[in-house]
Short mmCIF file of C-alpha atoms in Angstrom, two decimals:
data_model
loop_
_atom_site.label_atom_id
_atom_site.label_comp_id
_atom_site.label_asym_id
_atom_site.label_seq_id
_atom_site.Cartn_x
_atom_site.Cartn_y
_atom_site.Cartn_z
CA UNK M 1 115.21 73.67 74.37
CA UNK M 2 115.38 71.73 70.75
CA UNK M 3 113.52 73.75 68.06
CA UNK M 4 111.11 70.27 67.09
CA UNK M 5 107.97 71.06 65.20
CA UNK M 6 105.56 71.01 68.78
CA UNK M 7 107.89 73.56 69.83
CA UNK M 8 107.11 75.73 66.66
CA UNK M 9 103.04 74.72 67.14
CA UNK M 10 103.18 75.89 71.10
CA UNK M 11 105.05 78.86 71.16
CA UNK M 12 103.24 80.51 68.07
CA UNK M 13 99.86 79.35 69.66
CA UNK M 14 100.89 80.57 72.94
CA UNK M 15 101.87 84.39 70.86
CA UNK M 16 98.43 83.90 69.12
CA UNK M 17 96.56 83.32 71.73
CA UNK M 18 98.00 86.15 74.15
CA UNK M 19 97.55 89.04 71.35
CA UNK M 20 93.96 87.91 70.61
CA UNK M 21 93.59 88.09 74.78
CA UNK M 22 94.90 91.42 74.34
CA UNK M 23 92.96 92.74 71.78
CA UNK M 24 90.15 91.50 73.73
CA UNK M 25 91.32 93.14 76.85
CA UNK M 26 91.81 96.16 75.49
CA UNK M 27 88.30 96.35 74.08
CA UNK M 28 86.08 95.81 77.02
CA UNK M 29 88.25 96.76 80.12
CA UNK M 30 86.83 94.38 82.76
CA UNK M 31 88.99 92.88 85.16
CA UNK M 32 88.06 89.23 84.38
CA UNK M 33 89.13 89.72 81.14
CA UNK M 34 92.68 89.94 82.39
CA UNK M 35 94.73 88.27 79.39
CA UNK M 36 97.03 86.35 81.40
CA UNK M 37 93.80 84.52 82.72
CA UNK M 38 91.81 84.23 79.40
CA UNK M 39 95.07 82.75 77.11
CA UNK M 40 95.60 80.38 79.92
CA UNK M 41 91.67 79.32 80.04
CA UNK M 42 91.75 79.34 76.62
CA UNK M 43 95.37 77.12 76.38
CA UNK M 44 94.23 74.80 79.20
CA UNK M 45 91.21 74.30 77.25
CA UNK M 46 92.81 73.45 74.10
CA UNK M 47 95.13 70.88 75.99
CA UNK M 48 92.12 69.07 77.55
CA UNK M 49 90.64 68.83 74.23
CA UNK M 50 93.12 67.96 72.39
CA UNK M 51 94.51 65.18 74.71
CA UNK M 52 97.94 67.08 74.97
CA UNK M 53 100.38 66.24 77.32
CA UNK M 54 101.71 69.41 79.45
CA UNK M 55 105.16 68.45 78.58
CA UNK M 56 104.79 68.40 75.19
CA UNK M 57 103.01 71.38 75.08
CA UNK M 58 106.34 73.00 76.88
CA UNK M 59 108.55 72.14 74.26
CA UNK M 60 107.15 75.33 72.51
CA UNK M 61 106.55 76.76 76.14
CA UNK M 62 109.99 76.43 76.71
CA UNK M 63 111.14 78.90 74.28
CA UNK M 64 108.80 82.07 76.02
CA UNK M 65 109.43 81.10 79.50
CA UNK M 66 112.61 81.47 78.84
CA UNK M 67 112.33 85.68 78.82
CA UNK M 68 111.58 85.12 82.61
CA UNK M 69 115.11 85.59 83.63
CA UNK M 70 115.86 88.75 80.91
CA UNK M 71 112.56 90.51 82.49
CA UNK M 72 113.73 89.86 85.79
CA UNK M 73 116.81 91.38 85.57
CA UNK M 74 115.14 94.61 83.40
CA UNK M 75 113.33 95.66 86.67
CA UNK M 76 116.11 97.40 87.67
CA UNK M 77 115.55 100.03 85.06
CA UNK M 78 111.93 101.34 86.02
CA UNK M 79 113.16 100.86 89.79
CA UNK M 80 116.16 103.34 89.07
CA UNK M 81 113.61 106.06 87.21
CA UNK M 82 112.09 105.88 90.47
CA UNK M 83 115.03 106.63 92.49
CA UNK M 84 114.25 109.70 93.50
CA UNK M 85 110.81 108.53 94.73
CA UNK M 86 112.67 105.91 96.76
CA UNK M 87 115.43 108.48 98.06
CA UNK M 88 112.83 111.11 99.52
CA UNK M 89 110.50 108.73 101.47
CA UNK M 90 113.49 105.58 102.22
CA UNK M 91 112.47 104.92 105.51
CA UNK M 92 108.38 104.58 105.11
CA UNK M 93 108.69 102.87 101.61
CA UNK M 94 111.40 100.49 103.57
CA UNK M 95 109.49 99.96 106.81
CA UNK M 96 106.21 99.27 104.68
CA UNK M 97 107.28 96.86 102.82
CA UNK M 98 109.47 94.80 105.19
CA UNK M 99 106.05 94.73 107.45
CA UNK M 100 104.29 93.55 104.34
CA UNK M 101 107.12 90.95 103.11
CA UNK M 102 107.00 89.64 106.86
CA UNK M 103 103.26 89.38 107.08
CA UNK M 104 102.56 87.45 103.84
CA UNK M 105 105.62 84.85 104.26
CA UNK M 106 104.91 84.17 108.40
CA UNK M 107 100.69 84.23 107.62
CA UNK M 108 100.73 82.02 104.39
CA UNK M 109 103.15 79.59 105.79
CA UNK M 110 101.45 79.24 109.69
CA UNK M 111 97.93 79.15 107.62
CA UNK M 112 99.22 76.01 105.61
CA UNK M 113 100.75 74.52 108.29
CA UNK M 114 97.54 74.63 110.64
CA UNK M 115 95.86 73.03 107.75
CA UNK M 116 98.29 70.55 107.37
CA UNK M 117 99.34 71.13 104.07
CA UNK M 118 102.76 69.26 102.95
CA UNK M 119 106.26 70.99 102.91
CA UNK M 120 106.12 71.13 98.89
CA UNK M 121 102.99 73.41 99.24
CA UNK M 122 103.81 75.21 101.89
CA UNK M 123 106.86 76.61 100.16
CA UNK M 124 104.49 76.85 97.15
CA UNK M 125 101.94 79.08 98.63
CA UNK M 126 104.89 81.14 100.49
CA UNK M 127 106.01 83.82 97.38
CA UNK M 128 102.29 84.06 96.45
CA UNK M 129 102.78 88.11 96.80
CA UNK M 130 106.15 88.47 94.01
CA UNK M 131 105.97 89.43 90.80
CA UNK M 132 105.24 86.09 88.88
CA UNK M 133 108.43 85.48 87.52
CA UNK M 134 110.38 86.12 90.66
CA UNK M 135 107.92 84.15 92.64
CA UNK M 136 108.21 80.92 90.30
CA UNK M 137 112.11 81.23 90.57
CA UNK M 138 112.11 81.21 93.87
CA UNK M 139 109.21 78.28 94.23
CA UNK M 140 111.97 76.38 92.36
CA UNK M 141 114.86 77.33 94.71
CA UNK M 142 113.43 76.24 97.57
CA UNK M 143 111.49 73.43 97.03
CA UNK M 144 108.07 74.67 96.09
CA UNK M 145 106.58 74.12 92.31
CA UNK M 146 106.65 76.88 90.03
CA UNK M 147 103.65 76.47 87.70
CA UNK M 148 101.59 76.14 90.68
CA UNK M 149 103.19 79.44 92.35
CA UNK M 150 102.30 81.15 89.44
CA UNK M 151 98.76 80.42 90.24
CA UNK M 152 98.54 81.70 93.15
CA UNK M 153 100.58 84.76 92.46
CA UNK M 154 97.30 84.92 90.33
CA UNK M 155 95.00 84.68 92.92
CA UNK M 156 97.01 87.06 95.02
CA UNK M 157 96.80 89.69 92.68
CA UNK M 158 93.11 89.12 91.99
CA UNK M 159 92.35 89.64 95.77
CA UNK M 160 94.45 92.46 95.84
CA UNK M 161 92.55 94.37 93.65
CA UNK M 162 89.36 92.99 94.29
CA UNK M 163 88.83 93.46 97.71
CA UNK M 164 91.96 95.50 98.69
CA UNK M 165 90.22 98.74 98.16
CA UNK M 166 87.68 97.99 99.88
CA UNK M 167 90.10 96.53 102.76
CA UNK M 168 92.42 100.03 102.11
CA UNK M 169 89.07 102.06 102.80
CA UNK M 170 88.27 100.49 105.48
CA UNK M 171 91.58 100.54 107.25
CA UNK M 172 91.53 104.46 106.47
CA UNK M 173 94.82 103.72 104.24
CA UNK M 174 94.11 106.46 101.95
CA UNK M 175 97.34 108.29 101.55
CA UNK M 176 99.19 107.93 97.64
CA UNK M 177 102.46 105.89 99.74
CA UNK M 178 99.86 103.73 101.70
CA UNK M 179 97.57 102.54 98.89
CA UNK M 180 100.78 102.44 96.62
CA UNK M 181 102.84 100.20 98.75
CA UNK M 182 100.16 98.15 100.38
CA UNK M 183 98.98 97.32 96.63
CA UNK M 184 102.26 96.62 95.21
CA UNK M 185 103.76 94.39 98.03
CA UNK M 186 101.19 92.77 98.11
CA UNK M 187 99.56 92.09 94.48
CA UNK M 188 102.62 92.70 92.54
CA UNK M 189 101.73 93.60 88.75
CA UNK M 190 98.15 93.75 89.12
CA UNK M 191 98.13 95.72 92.06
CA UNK M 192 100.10 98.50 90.59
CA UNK M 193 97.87 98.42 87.30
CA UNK M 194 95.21 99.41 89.84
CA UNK M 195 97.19 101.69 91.22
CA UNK M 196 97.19 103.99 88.57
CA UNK M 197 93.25 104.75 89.32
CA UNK M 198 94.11 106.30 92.58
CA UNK M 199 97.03 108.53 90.37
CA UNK M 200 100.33 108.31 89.33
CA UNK M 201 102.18 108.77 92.93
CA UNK M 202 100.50 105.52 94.09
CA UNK M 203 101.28 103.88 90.83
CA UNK M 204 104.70 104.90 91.02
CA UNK M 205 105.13 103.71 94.55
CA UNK M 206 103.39 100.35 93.78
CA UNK M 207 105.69 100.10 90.60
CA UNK M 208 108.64 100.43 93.10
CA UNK M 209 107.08 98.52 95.95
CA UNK M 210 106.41 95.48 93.90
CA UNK M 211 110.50 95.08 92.94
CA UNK M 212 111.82 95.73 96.30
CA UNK M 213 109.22 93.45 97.66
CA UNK M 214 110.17 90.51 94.84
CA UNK M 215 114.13 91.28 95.89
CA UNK M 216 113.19 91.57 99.81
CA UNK M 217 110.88 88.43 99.49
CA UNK M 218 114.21 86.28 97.23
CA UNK M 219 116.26 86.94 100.55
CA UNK M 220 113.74 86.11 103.26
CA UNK M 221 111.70 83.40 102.01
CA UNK M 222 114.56 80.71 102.27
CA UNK M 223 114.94 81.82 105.58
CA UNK M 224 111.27 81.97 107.02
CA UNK M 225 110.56 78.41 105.45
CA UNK M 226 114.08 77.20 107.23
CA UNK M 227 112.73 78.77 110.40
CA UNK M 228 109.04 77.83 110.05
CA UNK M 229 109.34 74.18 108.80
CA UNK D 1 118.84 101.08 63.57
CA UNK D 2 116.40 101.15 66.90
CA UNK D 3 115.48 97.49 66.65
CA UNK D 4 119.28 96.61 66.25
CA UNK D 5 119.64 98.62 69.36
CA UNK D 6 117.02 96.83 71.31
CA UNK D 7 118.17 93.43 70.01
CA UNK D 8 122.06 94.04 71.76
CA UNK D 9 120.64 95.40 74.97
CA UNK D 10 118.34 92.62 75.42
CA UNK D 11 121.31 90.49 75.36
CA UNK D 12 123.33 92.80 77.71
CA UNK D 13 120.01 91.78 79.88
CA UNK D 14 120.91 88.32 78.83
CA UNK D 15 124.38 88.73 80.05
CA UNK D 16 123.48 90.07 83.77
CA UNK D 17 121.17 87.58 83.94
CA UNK D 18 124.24 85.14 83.26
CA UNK D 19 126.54 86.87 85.76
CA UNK D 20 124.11 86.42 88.14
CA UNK D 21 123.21 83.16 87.69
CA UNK D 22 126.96 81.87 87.83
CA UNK D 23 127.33 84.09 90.79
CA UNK D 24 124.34 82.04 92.51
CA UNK D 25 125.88 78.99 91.70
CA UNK D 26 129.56 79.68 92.31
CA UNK D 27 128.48 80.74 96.37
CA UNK D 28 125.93 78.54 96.57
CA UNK D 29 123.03 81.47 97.54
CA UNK D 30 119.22 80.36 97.99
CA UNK D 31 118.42 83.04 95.64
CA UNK D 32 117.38 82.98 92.49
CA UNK D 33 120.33 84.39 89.94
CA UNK D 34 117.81 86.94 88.07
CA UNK D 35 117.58 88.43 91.47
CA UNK D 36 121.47 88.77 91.46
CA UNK D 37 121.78 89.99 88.45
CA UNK D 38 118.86 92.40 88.49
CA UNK D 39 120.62 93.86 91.75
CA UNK D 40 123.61 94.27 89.45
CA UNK D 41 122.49 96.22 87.23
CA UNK D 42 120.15 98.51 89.26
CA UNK D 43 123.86 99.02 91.51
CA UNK D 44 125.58 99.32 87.88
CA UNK D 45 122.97 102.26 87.15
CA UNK D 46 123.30 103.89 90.57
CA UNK D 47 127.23 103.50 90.65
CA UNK D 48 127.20 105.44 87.06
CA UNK D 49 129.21 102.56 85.67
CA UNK D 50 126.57 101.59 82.94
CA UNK D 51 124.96 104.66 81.24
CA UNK D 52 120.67 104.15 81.52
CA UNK D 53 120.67 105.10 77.85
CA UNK D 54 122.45 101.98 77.22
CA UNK D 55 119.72 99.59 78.45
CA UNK D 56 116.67 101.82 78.61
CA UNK D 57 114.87 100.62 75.08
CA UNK D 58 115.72 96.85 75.36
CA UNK D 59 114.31 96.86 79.08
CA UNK D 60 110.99 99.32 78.03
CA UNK D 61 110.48 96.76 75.65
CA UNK D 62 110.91 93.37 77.31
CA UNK D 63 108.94 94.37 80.16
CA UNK D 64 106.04 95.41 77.72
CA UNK D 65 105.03 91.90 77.17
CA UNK D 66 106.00 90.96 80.53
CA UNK D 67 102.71 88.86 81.74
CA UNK D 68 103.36 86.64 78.18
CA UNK D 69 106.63 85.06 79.43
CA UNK D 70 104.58 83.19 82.49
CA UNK D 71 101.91 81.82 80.64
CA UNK D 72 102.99 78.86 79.85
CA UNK D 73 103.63 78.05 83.87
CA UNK D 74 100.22 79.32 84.77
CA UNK D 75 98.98 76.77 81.94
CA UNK D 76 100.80 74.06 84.15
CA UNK D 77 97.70 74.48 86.36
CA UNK D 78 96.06 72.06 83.61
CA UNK D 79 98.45 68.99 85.72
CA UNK D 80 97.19 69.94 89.23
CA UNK D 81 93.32 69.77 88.74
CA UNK D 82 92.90 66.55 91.05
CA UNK D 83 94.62 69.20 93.86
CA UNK D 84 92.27 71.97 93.91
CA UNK D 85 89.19 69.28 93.83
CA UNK D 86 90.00 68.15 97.39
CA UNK D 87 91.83 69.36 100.20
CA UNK D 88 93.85 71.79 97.97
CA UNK D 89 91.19 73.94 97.40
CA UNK D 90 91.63 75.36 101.06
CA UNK D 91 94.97 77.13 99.63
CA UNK D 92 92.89 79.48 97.76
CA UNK D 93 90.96 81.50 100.91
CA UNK D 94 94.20 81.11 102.58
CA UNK D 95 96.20 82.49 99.75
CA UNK D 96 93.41 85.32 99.26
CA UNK D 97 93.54 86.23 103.30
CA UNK D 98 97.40 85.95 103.42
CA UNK D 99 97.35 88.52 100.73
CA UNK D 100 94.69 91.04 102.47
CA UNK D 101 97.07 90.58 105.83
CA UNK D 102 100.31 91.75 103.18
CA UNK D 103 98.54 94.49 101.96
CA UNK D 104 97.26 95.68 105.42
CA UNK D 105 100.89 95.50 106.94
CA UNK D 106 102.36 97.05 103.80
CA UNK D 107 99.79 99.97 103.40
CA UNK D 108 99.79 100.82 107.31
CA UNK D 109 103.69 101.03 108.66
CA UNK D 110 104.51 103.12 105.45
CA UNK D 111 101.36 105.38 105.79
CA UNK D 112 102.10 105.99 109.90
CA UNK D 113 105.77 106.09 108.92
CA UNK D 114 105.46 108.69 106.47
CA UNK D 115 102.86 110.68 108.66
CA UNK D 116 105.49 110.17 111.53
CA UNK D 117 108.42 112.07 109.13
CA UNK D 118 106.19 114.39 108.23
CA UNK D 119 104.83 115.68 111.79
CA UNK D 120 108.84 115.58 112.74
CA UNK D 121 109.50 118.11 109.66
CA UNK D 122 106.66 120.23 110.75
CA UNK D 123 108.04 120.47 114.59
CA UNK D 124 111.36 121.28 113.39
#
């Protein structure tokens, strides 16, 4: 990271552009809307335009992505407010989201293979259901490529709370630990942001669902792509 | 006095984060070292040794702007158009159905679980 003037240009445009996203956001309260979707449409678009190399552009992109690491580790501070959450229901919260873990490594990385996708994909597509910064980091570690995970950690949590509740509804999941966990292991951030509409149990359990399932998912996804490759 | 406050526990943060990430490297673990060092601190907190108060405001506010820190890997997408044109574009209903079969797994075994603990209370 060298502090050149494209680094200055980026990272303040980057700032810029995710407040006005917010603002916007924050106005009209529709789920396409979603900030981290309209900054990067509206970044992508500026790129294109301008004839701007990606890498250039991360010389200023650099300096935020950096805050990835910090924000991982400052997870463990909402996940201990919830300890007593965790203590009383250990077993179902545990049980729920190994199931869940296990399910979205074994199916993403069997559905890629059948299709015939190469390795570098594979383990791209595999930590599709981690919170975004976990999910890049471990993309990175074993093999996959990060900016690409974080797309489809996008798409995961736009499915999730698309058509989960309709899938949840369905499936007569209806209880505050179901919908919590089964939104949160599954569509991370997002997920629990929906969350909160069925109350603050199920956000709270998606809130802790989502970490445990980023920290579960660091420890079994080198192993599942070592056993399924 | 508060933003002073938040400014030295964001680099605590910073520190874990660097624990963790010479940890990873020192034994060689396929984890990533944010992971160690978040499990650090959330044993720190739980083992008493480092007060909550002492991190609580730098965290609260990090987290805040969380989804700002990875947009400038989801604008990386703007390198991988030619993928998503052909055969990559497959990854998406795959990615979508993978994440319905998570949430179904997830949802389920801790809803029966929890049902299951709570009929056993009830009997005994």
């Amino acid at each position: 990271m060298v502090l050149t003037p494209a680094a200055l240009i980026f990272s303040t445009l980057t700032v810029t552009a995710y407040v006005i996203a917010n603002f916007i956001y924050l106005r009209f309260r529709k789920t396409p809307l979603n900030p981290v979707i309209t900054t990067t449409v509206a970044l992508v678009a500026i790129l294109v335009l301008f004839d701007i190399p990606y890498e250039t552009y991360m010389e200023g992109g650099d300096w935020i992505a950096f805050l990835l690491g910090p924000a991982v580790v400052a997870l463990a501070v909402p996940l201990y407010k919830h300890r007593q959450l965790l203590q009383k229901n250990l077993v179902p919260i545990a049980a729920g989201i190994t199931a869940g873990v296990l399910a979205g490594l074994v199916s993403g990385t069997l559905f890629t293979r059948w299709l015939g996708f190469a390795d570098e994909l594979i383990l791209t597509v595999l930590p599709k259901s981690l919170t975004t910064p976990v999910a890049m980091q471990i993309a990175s570690t074993i093999g996959g490529i990060p900016s690409l995970a974080a797309v489809f950690v996008m798409v995961a949590g736009f499915t999730g709370i698309l058509l989960g509740p309709y899938m949840l509804h369905a499936l007569h999941i209806d209880s505050p630990i179901g919908r919590g966990i089964g939104l949160g292991a599954s569509a991370h951030g997002l997920g629990t942001a929906k969350a909160f509409e069925y109350g603050p149990e199920s956000a709270s359990m998606s809130s802790v669902a989502m970490t445990l399932a980023a920290v579960l998912g660091a420890l079994l996804s080198p192993l599942v792509a070592w056993l399924l490759l | 006095m508060k933003i002073i406050r938040i400014i030295v526990q964001l680099l605590v943060l910073y520190g874990f984060l660097l624990i963790g990430e010479a940890i990873q490297a020192l034994l060689q673990l396929p984890m990533p070292g944010s992971i160690i060092g978040f499990l650090l601190l959330f044993g720190a907190l739980l083992l008493k040794i480092y007060p909550l108060e002492w991190i609580d405001a730098g965290a609260t506010f990090l987290l805040s702007f969380l989804s700002l820190y990875f947009i400038p890997a989801t604008v990386g997408v703007v390198d991988y158009g030619p993928l998503f044109s052909g055969k990559g574009v497959w990854l998406l209903p795959i990615v979508s159905i993978s994440t319905l079969i998570t949430m179904a797994a997830a949802g389920f075994v801790s809803q029966y679980m929890a049902n299951r603990q709570a009929a056993k209370k009830e009997v005994s």
